Short mmCIF file of C-alpha atoms and ligand atoms in Angstrom, two decimals:
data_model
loop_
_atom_site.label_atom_id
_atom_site.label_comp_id
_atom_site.label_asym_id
_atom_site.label_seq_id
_atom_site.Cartn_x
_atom_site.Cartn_y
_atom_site.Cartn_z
CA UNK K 212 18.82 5.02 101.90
CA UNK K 213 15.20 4.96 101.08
CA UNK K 214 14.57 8.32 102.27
CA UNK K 215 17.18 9.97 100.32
CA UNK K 216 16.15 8.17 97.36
CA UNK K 217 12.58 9.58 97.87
CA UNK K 218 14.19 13.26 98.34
CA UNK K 219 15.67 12.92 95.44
CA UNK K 220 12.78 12.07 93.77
CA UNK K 221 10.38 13.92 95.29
CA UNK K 222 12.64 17.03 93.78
CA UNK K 223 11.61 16.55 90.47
CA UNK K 224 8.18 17.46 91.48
CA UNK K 225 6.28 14.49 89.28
CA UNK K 226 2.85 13.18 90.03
CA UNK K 227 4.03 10.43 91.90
CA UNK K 228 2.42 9.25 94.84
CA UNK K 229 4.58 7.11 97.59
CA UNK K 230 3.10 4.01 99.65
CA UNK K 231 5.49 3.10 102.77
CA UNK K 232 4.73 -0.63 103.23
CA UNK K 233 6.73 -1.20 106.37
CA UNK K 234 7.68 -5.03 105.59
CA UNK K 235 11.36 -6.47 107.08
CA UNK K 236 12.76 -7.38 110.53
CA UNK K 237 10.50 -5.17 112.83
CA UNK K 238 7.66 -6.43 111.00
CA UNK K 239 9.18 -9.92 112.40
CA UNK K 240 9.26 -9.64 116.05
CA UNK K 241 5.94 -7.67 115.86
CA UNK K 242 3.86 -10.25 114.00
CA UNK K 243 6.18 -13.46 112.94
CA UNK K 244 6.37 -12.94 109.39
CA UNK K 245 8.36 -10.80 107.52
CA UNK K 246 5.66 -9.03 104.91
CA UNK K 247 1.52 -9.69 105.79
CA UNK K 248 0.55 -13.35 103.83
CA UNK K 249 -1.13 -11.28 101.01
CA UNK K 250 1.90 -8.96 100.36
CA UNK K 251 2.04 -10.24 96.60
CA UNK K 252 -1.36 -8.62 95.84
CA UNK K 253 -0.88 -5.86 97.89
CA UNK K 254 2.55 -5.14 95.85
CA UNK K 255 0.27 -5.64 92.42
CA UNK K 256 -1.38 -2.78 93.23
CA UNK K 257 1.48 -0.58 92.72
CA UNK K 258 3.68 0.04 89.64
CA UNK K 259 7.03 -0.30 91.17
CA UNK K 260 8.63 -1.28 93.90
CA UNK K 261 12.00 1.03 95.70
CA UNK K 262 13.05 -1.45 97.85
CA UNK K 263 15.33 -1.49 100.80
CA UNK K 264 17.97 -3.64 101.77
CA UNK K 265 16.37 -6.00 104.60
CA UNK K 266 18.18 -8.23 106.99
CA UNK K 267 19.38 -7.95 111.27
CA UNK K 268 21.44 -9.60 112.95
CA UNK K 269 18.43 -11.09 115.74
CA UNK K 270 17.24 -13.09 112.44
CA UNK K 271 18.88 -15.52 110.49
CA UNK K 272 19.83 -14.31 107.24
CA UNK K 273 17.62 -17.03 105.26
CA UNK K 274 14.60 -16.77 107.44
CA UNK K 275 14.66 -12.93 106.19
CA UNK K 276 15.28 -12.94 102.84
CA UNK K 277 12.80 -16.41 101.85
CA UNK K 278 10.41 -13.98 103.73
CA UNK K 279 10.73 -11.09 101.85
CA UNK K 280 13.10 -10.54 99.27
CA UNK K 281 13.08 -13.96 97.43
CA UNK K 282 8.91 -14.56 97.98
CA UNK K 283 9.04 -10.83 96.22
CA UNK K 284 11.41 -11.38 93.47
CA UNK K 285 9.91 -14.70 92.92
CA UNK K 286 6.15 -14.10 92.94
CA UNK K 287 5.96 -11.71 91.31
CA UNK K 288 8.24 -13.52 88.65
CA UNK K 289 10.48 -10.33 87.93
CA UNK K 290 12.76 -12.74 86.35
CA UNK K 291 15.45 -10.56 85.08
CA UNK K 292 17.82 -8.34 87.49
CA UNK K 293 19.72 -5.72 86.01
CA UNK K 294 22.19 -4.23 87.47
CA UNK K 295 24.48 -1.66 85.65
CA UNK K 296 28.13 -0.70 86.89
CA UNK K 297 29.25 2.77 85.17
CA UNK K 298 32.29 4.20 87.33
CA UNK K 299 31.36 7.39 87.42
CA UNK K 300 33.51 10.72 87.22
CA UNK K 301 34.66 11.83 90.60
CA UNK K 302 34.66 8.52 92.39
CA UNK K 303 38.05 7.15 93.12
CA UNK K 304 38.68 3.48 91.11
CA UNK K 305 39.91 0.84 92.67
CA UNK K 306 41.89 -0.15 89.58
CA UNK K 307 45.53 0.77 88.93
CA UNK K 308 45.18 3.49 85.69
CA UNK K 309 41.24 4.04 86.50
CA UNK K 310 40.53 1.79 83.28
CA UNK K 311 36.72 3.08 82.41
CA UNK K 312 34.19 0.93 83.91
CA UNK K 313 30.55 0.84 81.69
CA UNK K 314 29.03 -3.06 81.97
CA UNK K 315 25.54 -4.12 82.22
CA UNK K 316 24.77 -7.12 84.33
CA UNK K 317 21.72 -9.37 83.19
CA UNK K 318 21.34 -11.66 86.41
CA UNK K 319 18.68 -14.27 86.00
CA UNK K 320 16.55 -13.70 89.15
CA UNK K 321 14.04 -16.79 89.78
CA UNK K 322 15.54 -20.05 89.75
CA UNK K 323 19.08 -21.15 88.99
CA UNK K 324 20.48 -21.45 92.25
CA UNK K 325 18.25 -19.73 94.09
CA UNK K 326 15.28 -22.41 93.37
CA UNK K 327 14.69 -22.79 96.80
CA UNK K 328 14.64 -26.89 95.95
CA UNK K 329 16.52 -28.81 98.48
CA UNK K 330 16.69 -30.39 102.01
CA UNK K 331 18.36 -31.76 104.81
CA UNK K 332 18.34 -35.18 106.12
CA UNK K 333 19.57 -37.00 109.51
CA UNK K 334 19.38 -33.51 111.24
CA UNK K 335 21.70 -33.46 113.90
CA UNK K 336 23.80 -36.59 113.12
CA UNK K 337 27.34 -37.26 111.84
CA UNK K 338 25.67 -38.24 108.08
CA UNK K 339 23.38 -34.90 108.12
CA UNK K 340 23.16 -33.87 105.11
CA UNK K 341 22.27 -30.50 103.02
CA UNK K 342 21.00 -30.97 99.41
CA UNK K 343 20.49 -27.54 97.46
CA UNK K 344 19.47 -28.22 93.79
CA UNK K 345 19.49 -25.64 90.72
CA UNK K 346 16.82 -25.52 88.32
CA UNK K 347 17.23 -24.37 85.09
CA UNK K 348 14.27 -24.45 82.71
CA UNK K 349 14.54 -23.99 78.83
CA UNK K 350 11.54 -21.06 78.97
CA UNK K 351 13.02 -19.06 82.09
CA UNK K 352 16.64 -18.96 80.29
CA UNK K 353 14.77 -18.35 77.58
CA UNK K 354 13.15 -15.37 78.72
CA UNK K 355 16.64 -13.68 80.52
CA UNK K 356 18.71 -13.94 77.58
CA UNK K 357 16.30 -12.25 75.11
CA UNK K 358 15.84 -9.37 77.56
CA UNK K 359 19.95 -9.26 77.35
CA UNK K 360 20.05 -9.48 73.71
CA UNK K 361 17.66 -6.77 73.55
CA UNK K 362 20.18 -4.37 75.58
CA UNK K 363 22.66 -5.57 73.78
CA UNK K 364 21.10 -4.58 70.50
CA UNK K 365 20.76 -1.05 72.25
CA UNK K 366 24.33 -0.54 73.32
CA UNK K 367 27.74 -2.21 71.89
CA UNK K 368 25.92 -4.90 70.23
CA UNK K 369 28.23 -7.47 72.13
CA UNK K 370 27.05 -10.06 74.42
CA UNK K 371 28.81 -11.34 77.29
CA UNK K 372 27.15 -15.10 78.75
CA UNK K 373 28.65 -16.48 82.04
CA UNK K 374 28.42 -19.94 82.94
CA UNK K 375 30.41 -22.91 84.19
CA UNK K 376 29.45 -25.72 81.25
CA UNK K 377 32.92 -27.16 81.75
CA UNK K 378 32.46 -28.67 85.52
CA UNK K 379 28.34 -28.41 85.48
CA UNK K 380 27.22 -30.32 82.75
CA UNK K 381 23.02 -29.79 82.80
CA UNK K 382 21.90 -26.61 83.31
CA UNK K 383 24.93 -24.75 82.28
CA UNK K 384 24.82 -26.88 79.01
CA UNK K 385 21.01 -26.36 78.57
CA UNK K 386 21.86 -22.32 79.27
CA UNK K 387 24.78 -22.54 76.36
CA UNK K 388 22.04 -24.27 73.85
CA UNK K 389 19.53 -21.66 74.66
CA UNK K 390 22.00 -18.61 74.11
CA UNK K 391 23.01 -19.98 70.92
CA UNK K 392 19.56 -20.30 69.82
CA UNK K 393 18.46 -17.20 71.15
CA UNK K 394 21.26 -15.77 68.81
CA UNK K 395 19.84 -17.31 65.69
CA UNK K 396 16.73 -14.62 66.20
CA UNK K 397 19.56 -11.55 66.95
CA UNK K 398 22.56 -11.91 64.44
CA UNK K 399 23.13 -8.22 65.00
CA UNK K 400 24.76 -9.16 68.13
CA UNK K 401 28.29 -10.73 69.00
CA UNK K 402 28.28 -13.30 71.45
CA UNK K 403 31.04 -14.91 73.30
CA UNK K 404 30.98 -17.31 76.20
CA UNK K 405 32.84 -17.02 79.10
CA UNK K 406 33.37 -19.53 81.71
CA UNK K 407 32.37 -17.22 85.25
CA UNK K 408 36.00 -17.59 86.86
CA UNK K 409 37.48 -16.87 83.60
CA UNK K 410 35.04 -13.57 83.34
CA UNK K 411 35.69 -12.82 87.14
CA UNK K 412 39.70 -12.36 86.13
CA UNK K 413 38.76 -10.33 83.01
CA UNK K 414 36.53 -7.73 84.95
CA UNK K 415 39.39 -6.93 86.82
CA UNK K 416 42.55 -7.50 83.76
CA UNK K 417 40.13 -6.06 81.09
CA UNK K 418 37.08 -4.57 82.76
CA UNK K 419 36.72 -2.21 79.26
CA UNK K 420 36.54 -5.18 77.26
CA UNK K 421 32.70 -6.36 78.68
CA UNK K 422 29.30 -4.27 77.75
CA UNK K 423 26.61 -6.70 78.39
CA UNK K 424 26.80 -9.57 80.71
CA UNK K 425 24.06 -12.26 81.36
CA UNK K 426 24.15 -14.56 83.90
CA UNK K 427 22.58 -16.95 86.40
CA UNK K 428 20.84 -16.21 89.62
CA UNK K 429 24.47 -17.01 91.81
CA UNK K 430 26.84 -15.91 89.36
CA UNK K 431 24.72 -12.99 88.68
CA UNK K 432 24.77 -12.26 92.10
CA UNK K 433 28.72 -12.66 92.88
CA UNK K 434 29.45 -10.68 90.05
CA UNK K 435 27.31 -7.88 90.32
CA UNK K 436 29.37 -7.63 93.87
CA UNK K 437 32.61 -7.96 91.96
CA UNK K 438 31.42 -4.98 89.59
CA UNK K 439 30.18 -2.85 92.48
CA UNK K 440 33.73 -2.19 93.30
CA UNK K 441 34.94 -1.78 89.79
CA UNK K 442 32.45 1.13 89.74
CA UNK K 443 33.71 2.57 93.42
CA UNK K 444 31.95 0.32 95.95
CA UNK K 445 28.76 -1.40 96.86
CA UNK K 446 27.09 1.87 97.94
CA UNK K 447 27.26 2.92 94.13
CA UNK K 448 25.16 -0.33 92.98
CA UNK K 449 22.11 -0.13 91.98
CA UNK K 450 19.68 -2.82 90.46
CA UNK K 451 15.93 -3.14 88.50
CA UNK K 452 14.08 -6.88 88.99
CA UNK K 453 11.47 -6.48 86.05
CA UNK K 454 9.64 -9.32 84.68
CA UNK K 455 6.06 -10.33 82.43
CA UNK K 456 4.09 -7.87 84.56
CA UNK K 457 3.86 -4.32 85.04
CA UNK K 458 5.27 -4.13 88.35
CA UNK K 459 8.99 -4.12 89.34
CA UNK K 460 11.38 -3.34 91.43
CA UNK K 461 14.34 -1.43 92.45
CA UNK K 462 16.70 -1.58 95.15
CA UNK K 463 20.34 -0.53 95.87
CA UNK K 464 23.02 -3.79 95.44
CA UNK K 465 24.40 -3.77 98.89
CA UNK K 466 23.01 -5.31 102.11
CA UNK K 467 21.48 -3.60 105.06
CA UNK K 468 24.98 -3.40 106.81
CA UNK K 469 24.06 -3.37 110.61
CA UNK K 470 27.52 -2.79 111.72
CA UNK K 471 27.04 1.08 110.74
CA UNK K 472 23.01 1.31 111.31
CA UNK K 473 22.28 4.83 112.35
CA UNK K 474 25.48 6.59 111.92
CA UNK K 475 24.26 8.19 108.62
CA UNK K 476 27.49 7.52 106.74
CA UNK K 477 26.27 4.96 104.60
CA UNK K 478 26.35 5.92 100.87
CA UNK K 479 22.72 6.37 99.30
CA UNK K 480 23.64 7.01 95.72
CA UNK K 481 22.89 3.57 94.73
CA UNK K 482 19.31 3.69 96.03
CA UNK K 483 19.09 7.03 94.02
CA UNK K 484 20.37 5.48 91.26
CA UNK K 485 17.92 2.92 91.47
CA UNK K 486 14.97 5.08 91.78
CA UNK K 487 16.44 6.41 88.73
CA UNK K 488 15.75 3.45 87.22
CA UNK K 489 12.21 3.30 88.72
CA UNK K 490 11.49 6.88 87.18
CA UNK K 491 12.53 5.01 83.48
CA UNK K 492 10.07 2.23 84.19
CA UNK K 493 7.23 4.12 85.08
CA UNK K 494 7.73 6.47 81.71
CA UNK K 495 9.69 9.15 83.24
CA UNK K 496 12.39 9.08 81.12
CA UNK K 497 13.13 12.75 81.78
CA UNK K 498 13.20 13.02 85.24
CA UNK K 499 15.10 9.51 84.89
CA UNK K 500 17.91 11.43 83.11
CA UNK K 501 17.56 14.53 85.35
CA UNK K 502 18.07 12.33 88.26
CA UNK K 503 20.92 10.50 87.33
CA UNK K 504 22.65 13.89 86.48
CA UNK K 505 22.27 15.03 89.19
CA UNK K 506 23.82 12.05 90.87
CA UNK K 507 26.83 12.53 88.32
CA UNK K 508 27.34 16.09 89.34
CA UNK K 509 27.45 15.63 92.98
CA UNK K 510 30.06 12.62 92.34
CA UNK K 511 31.99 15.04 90.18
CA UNK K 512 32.05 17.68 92.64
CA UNK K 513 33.19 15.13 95.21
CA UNK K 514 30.46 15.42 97.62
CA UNK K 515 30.41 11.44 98.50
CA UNK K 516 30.38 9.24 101.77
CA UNK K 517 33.37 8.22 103.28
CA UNK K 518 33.08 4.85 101.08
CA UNK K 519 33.96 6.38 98.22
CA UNK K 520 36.29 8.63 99.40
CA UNK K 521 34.59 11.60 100.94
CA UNK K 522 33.38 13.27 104.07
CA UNK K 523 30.08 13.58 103.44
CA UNK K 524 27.04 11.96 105.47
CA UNK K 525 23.99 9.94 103.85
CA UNK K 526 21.66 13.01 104.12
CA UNK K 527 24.04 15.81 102.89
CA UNK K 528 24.95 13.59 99.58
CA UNK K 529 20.77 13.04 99.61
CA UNK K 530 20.73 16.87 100.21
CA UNK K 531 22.91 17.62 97.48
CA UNK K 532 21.68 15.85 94.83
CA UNK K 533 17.94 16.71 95.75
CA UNK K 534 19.22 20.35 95.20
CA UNK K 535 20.93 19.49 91.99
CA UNK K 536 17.62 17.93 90.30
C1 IPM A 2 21.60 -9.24 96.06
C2 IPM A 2 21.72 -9.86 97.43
C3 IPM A 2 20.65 -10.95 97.58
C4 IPM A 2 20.89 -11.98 96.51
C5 IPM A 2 20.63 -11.61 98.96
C6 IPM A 2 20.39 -10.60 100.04
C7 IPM A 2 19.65 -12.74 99.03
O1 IPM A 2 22.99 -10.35 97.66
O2 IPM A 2 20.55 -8.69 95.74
O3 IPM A 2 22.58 -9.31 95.32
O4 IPM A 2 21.71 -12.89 96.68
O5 IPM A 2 20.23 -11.88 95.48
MG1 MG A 3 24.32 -9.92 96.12
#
């Protein structure tokens, strides 16, 4: 996926230079860890970050991503994930009537649920037990919903927060006060509050109906996967992690799906898409644009994977939108 997204890039002929950092399972088995233990500096000196999905089947899912992905998104406190899902002409819908498909997902990306605070006790015993805590703080809501607001402001003007105050009655609460005071300083923009299994039906009834979303880590994340398919599939997915700092990064939705490793049918245009938004970051807003045209003519011309309805393999639909740019 990676290398199509560089081809793609690497069309547009900027003054961009590429560092490989070859961090994930092989990494692993060669040296025990999943990144080197100074792979947060080493990622500081770099302005972004096109990431690719990580995880194999010979490690445990957890052991991989708290040694890579999370340590990544966490450190280097890129605490807002956004994720947009635009079903684009040419891909087939999954909806009945092809309703049009054009949310934004803010996904809070360093605590919530994803904290990383919990433990286990009497290991191996009847009473074992597994305690996973969320943590929501006032500042790192804070922080996420003002980013939404401000992409609110710039679309619709109508603001979409997802939470579960009804059953959860702390953080969710705490994440309701926030986005009402957060509102106070943005008047411009409607907000309405949706409980997340409430908003999960509506993305499907009424997917036309949402702009911008906000949400925590978990529902964030279950959503996003939800919305990947109202815009064709997970292969069409892409996501930004940006935060305080400079650096961010950018990698497709989906997972590193071993089951078709190597067969080069996997669909790259959400890794395009998300170098896409790694051109906007860095201040290439043109080649940005020219990119994601690109990747909007080849859809409408039908040149797609077989997830989306095509015939195509990974490096022709890299091939083709390379040639479009
Ligand atoms: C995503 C993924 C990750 C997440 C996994 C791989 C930890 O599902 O980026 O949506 O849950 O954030
Ligand atoms: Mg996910």
């Amino acid at each position: 996926m990676i290398a199509e997204a560089r081809k793609a890039v690497d069309a547009l002929a900027l003054d961009l230079e590429w560092i490989e950092l070859p961090w994930g399972t092989e990494h692993f088995h060669a040296h025990g860890t999943m990144m080197p233990p100074d792979a947060l500096e080493i990622a500081r000196q770099h302005d972004a970050i096109l990431l690719g999905a990580v995880g194999h089947p010979s490690v445990p899912d957890h052991i991989t991503l708290w040694g890579l992905l999370l340590p990544l998104r966490q450190g280097l406190d890129l605490y807002a994930n956004i994720r947009p899902a635009r079903l684009l002409d040419g891909v087939p819908s999954r909806l009945e009537g092809r309703p049009p498909v054009d949310m934004l997902f803010v996904r809070e990306n360093t605590e919530g649920e994803y904290a990383g605070v919990g433990g286990r006790a009497h290991q191996g015993l009847d009473l074992e037990v597994g305690i996973e805590t969320s943590v929501f703080t006032r500042a790192g809501v804070r922080r996420v919903v003002e980013h939404a607001f401000e992409l609110a402001q710039g679309r619709r003007g109508v603001l979409t927060s997802a939470t579960k105050s009804n059953a959860s009655r702390y953080g969710y609460v705490l994440w309701d006060e926030v986005v009402e005071e957060v509102h106070e300083a943005h008047p411009d923009v409607t907000v309405e509050r949706v409980l997340v299994d409430a908003l999960a039906a509506r993305m499907v009834s009424h997917p036309s109906s949402l702009d911008v979303v906000v949400a925590s880590n978990l529902f964030g994340d279950i959503l996003t996967d939800l919305a990947a398919v109202l815009q064709g599939g997970m292969g069409m997915a892409a996501s930004a992690s940006v935060g305080a700092e400079k650096i961010a990064m950018f990698e497709p939705v989906h997972g590193s799906a071993p089951d078709i490793a190597g067969q080069g049918i996997a669909n790259p245009l959400g890794a395009i898409w998300s170098a896409s938004l790694l051109l906007d970051h860095l201040g290439e807003a043109d080649g940005a644009q020219r990119l994601m045209r690109a990747v909007e003519s080849v859809c409408r011309e039908g040149v797609l994977t077989r997830d989306v309805g095509g015939s195509a393999t990974t490096s022709e639909v890299g091939d083709s939108v390379a040639a479009r740019v």
